[in-house]
mmCIF file of C-alpha atoms in Angstrom:
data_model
loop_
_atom_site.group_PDB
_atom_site.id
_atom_site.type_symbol
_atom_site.label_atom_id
_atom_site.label_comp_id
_atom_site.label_asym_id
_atom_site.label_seq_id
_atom_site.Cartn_x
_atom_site.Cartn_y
_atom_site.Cartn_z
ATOM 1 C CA UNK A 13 0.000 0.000 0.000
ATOM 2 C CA UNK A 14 1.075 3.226 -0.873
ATOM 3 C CA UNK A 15 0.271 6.444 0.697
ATOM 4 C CA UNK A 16 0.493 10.272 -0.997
ATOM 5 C CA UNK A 17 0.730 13.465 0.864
ATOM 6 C CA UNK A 18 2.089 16.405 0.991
ATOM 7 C CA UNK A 19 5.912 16.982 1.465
ATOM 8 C CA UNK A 20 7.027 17.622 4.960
ATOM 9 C CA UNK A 21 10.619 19.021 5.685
ATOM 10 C CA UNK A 22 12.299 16.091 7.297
ATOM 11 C CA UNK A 23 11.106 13.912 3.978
ATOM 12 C CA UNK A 24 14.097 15.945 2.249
ATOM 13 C CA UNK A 25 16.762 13.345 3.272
ATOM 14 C CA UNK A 26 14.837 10.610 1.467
ATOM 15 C CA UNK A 27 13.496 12.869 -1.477
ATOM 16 C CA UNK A 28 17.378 14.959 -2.671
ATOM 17 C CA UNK A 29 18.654 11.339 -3.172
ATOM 18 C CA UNK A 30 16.079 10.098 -5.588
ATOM 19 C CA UNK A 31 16.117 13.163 -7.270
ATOM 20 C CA UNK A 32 19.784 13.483 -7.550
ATOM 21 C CA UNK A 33 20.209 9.918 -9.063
ATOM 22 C CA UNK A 34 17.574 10.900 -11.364
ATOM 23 C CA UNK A 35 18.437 14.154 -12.832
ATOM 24 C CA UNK A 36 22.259 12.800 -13.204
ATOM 25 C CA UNK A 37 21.542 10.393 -15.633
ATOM 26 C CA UNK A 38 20.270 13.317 -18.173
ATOM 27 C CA UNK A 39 17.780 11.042 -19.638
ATOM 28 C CA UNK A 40 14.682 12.314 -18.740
ATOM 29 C CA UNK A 41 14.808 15.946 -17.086
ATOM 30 C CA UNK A 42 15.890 19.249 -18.478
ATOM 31 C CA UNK A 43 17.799 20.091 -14.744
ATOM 32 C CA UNK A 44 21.617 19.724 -15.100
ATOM 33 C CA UNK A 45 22.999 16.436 -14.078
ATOM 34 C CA UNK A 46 25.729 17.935 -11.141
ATOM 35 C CA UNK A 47 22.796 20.926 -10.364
ATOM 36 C CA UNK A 48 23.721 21.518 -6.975
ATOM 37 C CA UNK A 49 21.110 20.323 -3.962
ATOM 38 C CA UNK A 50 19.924 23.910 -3.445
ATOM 39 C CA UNK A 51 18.909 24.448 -6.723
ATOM 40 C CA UNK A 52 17.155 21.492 -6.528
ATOM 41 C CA UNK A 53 15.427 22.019 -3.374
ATOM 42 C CA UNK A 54 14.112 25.643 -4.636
ATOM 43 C CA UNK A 55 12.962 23.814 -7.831
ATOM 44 C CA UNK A 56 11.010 20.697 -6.586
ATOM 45 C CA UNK A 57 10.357 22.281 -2.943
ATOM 46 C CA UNK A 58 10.058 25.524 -2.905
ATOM 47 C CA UNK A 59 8.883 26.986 -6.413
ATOM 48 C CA UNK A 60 5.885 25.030 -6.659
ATOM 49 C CA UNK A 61 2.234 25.408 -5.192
ATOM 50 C CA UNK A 62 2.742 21.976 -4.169
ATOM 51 C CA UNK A 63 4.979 19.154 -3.573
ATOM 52 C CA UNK A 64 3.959 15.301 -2.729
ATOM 53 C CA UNK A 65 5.972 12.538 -1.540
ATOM 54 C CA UNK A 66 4.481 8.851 -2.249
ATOM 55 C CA UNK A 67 5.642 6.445 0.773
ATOM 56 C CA UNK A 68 5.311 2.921 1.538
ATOM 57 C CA UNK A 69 3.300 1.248 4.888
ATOM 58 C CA UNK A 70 6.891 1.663 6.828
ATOM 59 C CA UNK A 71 7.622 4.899 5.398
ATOM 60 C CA UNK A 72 9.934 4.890 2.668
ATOM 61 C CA UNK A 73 9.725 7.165 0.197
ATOM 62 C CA UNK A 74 8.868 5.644 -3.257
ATOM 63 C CA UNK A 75 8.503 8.926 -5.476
ATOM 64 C CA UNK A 76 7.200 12.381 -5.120
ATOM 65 C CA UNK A 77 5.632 15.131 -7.854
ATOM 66 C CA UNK A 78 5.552 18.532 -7.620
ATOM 67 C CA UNK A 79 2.005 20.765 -9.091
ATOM 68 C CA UNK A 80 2.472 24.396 -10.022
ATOM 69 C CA UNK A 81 0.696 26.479 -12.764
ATOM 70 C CA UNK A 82 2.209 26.238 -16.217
ATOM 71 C CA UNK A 83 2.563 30.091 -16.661
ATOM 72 C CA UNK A 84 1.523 32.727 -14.233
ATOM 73 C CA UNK A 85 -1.310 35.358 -14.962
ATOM 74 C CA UNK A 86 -3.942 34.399 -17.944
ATOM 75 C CA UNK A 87 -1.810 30.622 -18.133
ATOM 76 C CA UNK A 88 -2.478 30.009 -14.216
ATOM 77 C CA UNK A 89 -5.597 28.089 -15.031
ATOM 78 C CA UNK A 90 -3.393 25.148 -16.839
ATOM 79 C CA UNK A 91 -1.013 23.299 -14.315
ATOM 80 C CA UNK A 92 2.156 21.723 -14.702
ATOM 81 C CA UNK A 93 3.885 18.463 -12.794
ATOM 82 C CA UNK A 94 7.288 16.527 -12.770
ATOM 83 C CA UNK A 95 7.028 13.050 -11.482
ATOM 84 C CA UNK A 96 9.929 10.838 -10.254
ATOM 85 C CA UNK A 97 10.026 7.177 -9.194
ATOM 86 C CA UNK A 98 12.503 5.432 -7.250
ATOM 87 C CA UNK A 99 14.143 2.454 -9.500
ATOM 88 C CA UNK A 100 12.670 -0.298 -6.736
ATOM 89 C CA UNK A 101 9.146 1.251 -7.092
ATOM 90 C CA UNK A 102 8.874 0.989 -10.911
ATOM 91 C CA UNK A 103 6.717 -1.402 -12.787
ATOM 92 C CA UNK A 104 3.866 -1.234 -9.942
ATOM 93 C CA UNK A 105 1.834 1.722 -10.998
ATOM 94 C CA UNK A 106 2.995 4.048 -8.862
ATOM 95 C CA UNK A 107 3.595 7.009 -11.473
ATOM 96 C CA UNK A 108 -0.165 6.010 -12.669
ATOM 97 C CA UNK A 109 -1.258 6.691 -8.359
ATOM 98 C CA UNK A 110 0.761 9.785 -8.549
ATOM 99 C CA UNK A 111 -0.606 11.364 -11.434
ATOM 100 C CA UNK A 112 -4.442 10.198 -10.821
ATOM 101 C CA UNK A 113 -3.510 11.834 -7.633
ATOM 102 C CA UNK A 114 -2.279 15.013 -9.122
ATOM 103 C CA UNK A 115 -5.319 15.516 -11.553
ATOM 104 C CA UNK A 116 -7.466 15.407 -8.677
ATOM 105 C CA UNK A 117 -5.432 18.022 -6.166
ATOM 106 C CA UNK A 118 -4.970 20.279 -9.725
ATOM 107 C CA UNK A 119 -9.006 19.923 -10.027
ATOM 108 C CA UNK A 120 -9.487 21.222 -6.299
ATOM 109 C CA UNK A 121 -6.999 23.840 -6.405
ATOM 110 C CA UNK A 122 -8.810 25.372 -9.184
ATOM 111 C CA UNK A 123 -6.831 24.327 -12.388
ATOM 112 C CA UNK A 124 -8.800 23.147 -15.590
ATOM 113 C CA UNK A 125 -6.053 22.030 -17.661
ATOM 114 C CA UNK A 126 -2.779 20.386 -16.407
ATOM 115 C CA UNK A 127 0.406 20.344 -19.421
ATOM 116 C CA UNK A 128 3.366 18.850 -19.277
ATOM 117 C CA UNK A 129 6.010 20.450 -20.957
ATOM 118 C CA UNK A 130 9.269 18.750 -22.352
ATOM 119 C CA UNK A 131 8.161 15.106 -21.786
ATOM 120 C CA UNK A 132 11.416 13.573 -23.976
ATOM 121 C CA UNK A 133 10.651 11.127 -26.221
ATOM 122 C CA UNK A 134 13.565 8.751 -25.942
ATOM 123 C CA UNK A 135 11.020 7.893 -22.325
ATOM 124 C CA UNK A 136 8.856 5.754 -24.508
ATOM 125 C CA UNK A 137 7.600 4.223 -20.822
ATOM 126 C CA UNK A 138 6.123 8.030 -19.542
ATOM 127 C CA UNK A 139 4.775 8.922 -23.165
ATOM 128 C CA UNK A 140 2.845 5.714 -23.024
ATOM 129 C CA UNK A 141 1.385 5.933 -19.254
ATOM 130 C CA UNK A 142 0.772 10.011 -19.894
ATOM 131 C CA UNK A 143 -1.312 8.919 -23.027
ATOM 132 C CA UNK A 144 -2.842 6.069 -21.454
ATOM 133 C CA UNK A 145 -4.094 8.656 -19.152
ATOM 134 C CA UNK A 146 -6.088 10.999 -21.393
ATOM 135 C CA UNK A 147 -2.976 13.147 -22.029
ATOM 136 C CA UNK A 148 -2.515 13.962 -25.640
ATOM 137 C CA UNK A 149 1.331 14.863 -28.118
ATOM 138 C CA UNK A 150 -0.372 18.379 -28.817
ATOM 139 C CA UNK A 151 3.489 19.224 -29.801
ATOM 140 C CA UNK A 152 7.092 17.983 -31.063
ATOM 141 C CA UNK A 153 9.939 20.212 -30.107
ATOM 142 C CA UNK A 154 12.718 19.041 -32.419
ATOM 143 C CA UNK A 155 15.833 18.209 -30.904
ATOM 144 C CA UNK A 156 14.966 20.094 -27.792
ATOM 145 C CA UNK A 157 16.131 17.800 -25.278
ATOM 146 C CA UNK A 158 20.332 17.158 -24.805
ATOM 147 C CA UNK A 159 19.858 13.497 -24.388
ATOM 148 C CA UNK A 160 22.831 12.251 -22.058
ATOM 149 C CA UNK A 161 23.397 8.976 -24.539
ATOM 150 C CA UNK A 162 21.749 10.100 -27.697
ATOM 151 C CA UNK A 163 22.188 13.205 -27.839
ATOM 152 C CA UNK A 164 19.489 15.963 -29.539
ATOM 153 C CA UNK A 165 16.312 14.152 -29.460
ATOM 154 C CA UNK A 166 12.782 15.750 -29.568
ATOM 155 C CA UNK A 167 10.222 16.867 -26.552
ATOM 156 C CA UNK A 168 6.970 16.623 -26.527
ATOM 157 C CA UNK A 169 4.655 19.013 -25.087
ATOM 158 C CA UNK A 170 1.755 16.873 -23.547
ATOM 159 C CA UNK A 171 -1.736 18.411 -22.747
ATOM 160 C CA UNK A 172 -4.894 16.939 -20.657
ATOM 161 C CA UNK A 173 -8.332 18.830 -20.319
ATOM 162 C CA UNK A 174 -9.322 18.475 -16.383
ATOM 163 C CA UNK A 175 -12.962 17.810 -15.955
ATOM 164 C CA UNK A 176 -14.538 18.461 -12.938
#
């Protein structure tokens, strides 16, 4: 069983390594591989409306997302979230949880839309789950993304209508 809540400040020690691990592989986030831990933190903790941890029965942190609008001003009604996964946790539908989970706090905190913004298409796994979820390829950004392995590959910009 799997619970998600909001981030609390002593769930940083479990969160900075999972997102550390995941940003340096350059695979699947626009953040720089060696960006430092306080650029980090301000990005996933303290820039967003929201941030969520997912955590197992004993308490281990399994993933977390992060829900913020997409553009301030006349774009605040369209919300944007980053999802991560720890390796051990994949494969059991916890990214589906987290974003199910995500549409629903984005529908109470007002937001009608949620986008996603440079999902890279080299992540065949995400652009299948997003689009199994209603989310639609309502863009290609050519050779946007500096793949870590192979190297220019395209973004997508993904888009989901949020009904109440």
């Amino acid at each position: 069983m799997t619970a998600i809540r909001h981030f609390q400040p002593q769930d940083w020690a479990s969160l900075w390594p999972l997102l550390r691990s995941t940003f340096a592989t350059g695979d699947t986030y626009a953040y720089a591989p060696d960006a430092p831990e306080a650029a980090i933190h301000a990005a996933w903790v303290e820039q967003p409306l929201a941030t969520y941890v997912a955590c197992a029965d004993d308490g281990t942190l399994l993933g977390s997302y992060t829900l913020k609008p997409n553009q301030p001003g006349l774009g605040g009604h369209v919300c944007n979230c980053g999802y991560v996964v720890a390796p051990a946790a994949r494969g059991r539908g916890l990214a589906s949880a987290m974003c199910e989970h995500s549409q629903a706090e984005a529908r109470r905190l007002g937001f009608r839309a949620m986008q996603f913004n440079l999902v890279v298409s080299t992540n065949e796994g995400a652009v299948r789950l997003w689009q199994k979820l209603g989310f639609r390829i309502v863009g290609t950004l050519p050779g946007a993304f500096q793949h870590q392995r192979h190297g220019d590959v395209d973004a997508y910009v993904m888009f989901k209508p949020l009904k109440g």
